mmCIF file of C-alpha atoms in Angstrom:
data_model
loop_
_atom_site.group_PDB
_atom_site.id
_atom_site.type_symbol
_atom_site.label_atom_id
_atom_site.label_comp_id
_atom_site.label_asym_id
_atom_site.label_seq_id
_atom_site.Cartn_x
_atom_site.Cartn_y
_atom_site.Cartn_z
ATOM 1 C CA MET A 603 14.634 -30.916 54.230
ATOM 2 C CA SER A 604 17.861 -31.902 54.688
ATOM 3 C CA GLY A 605 21.443 -29.617 54.484
ATOM 4 C CA GLU A 606 22.692 -31.417 51.950
ATOM 5 C CA GLU A 607 19.530 -30.999 49.821
ATOM 6 C CA LEU A 608 19.922 -26.582 51.017
ATOM 7 C CA ASP A 609 23.548 -26.780 49.475
ATOM 8 C CA ARG A 610 22.864 -27.950 46.692
ATOM 9 C CA ILE A 611 20.169 -25.803 46.496
ATOM 10 C CA ARG A 612 22.205 -22.757 47.169
ATOM 11 C CA ARG A 613 24.270 -24.022 44.531
ATOM 12 C CA ASN A 614 21.648 -23.891 41.550
ATOM 13 C CA ARG A 615 20.239 -20.588 43.002
ATOM 14 C CA LYS A 616 23.596 -18.947 40.500
ATOM 15 C CA GLU A 617 22.734 -21.230 38.068
ATOM 16 C CA ILE A 618 18.350 -20.424 38.060
ATOM 17 C CA GLU A 619 19.041 -16.729 38.020
ATOM 18 C CA GLU A 620 21.563 -16.812 35.134
ATOM 19 C CA ARG A 621 19.154 -18.862 33.222
ATOM 20 C CA LEU A 622 16.282 -16.805 34.218
ATOM 21 C CA ARG A 623 18.494 -14.059 32.780
ATOM 22 C CA ASP A 624 19.009 -14.967 29.394
ATOM 23 C CA VAL A 625 15.278 -15.730 29.721
ATOM 24 C CA GLU A 626 14.982 -12.042 30.318
ATOM 25 C CA GLY A 627 17.344 -11.712 27.602
ATOM 26 C CA LEU A 628 15.597 -13.018 24.797
ATOM 27 C CA GLU A 629 12.471 -11.723 25.923
ATOM 28 C CA ARG A 630 13.387 -8.621 25.403
ATOM 29 C CA THR A 631 15.713 -9.615 21.732
ATOM 30 C CA LEU A 632 12.199 -11.112 20.473
ATOM 31 C CA LYS A 633 10.325 -7.793 21.466
ATOM 32 C CA ALA A 634 13.117 -6.006 19.826
ATOM 33 C CA LEU A 635 12.918 -8.138 16.496
ATOM 34 C CA LYS A 636 8.789 -8.164 16.226
ATOM 35 C CA LEU A 637 8.533 -3.808 17.315
ATOM 36 C CA ARG A 638 11.003 -4.486 14.056
ATOM 37 C CA LEU A 639 8.866 -6.250 12.060
ATOM 38 C CA LEU A 640 6.200 -4.285 12.955
ATOM 39 C CA LEU A 641 7.527 -1.195 12.194
ATOM 40 C CA GLU A 642 8.933 -2.525 9.183
ATOM 41 C CA ARG A 643 5.690 -3.222 7.754
ATOM 42 C CA ARG A 644 4.038 -0.134 8.439
ATOM 43 C CA GLU A 645 6.637 0.751 6.707
ATOM 44 C CA ARG A 646 6.317 -1.097 3.343
ATOM 45 C CA LEU A 647 2.495 -0.601 3.686
ATOM 46 C CA LEU A 648 2.628 3.085 4.682
ATOM 47 C CA ARG A 649 4.754 2.895 1.380
ATOM 48 C CA LYS A 650 2.500 1.159 -0.344
ATOM 49 C CA LEU A 651 -0.398 3.264 0.189
ATOM 50 C CA GLU A 652 1.285 6.413 -1.169
ATOM 51 C CA GLU A 653 1.845 4.274 -4.166
ATOM 52 C CA MET A 654 -2.512 3.846 -4.671
ATOM 53 C CA GLU A 655 -2.445 7.498 -3.626
ATOM 54 C CA THR A 656 -0.172 7.978 -7.197
ATOM 55 C CA ASN A 657 -2.489 5.789 -8.826
ATOM 56 C CA TYR A 658 -5.640 6.849 -7.974
ATOM 57 C CA ARG A 659 -4.733 10.176 -8.251
ATOM 58 C CA GLU A 660 -3.625 9.381 -12.656
ATOM 59 C CA LEU A 661 -6.929 7.932 -12.096
ATOM 60 C CA VAL A 662 -8.138 10.340 -11.796
ATOM 61 C CA GLU A 663 -6.940 12.778 -14.148
ATOM 62 C CA PHE A 664 -7.032 9.605 -16.756
ATOM 63 C CA GLU A 665 -10.798 10.112 -16.414
ATOM 64 C CA LYS A 666 -11.341 13.377 -16.448
ATOM 65 C CA LYS A 667 -9.584 13.722 -20.033
ATOM 66 C CA ALA A 668 -11.019 11.077 -21.475
ATOM 67 C CA LYS A 669 -14.121 12.425 -20.761
ATOM 68 C CA GLU A 670 -12.738 16.053 -21.739
ATOM 69 C CA ASP A 671 -11.887 14.238 -24.907
ATOM 70 C CA ARG A 672 -14.386 12.401 -25.393
ATOM 71 C CA SER A 673 -16.632 15.970 -25.754
ATOM 72 C CA TYR A 674 -14.651 16.826 -27.619
ATOM 73 C CA MET A 675 -14.739 13.964 -30.576
ATOM 74 C CA LEU A 676 -19.154 14.477 -30.208
ATOM 75 C CA GLU A 677 -18.984 17.950 -30.425
ATOM 76 C CA LEU A 678 -15.721 16.919 -33.381
ATOM 77 C CA ARG A 679 -18.380 14.259 -35.222
ATOM 78 C CA ASN A 680 -21.468 16.353 -34.953
ATOM 79 C CA GLU A 681 -19.843 19.340 -36.822
ATOM 80 C CA LEU A 682 -18.488 16.299 -38.770
ATOM 81 C CA SER A 683 -22.616 15.586 -39.636
ATOM 82 C CA ARG A 684 -23.494 19.125 -40.224
ATOM 83 C CA GLU A 685 -21.226 19.966 -42.925
ATOM 84 C CA ASN A 686 -21.467 16.791 -44.926
ATOM 85 C CA ALA A 687 -25.457 16.817 -44.649
ATOM 86 C CA GLU A 688 -24.237 20.127 -45.642
ATOM 87 C CA LEU A 689 -22.498 18.872 -48.582
ATOM 88 C CA ARG A 690 -24.710 16.258 -49.544
ATOM 89 C CA LYS A 691 -27.523 19.859 -50.213
ATOM 90 C CA ARG A 692 -25.190 21.564 -52.356
ATOM 91 C CA LEU A 693 -24.675 18.313 -54.161
ATOM 92 C CA GLY A 694 -28.021 16.971 -55.026
ATOM 93 C CA ASP A 695 -29.147 20.947 -55.491
ATOM 94 C CA MET A 696 -25.853 20.904 -58.532
ATOM 95 C CA ARG A 697 -27.166 17.590 -60.164
#
């Protein structure tokens, strides 16, 4: 290697080191941005999960209430059916 080439390498060394620092800085920035993105995604997913859990609890409560209402309506229907049968019988006896 000639002295001229050696001098050129020494001069370019600082430029090369600067570029490497820039690359390292960009890599750190990229990692920070990726981390921020992942944290934001996680936060959105946690909010969505919480919303889904709330909706599920409401749905379970609604289903429970619907079963209770259905049971009540069946009892009421049977009671009305018995009363109607009794009234028909009374009307039949009156004729």
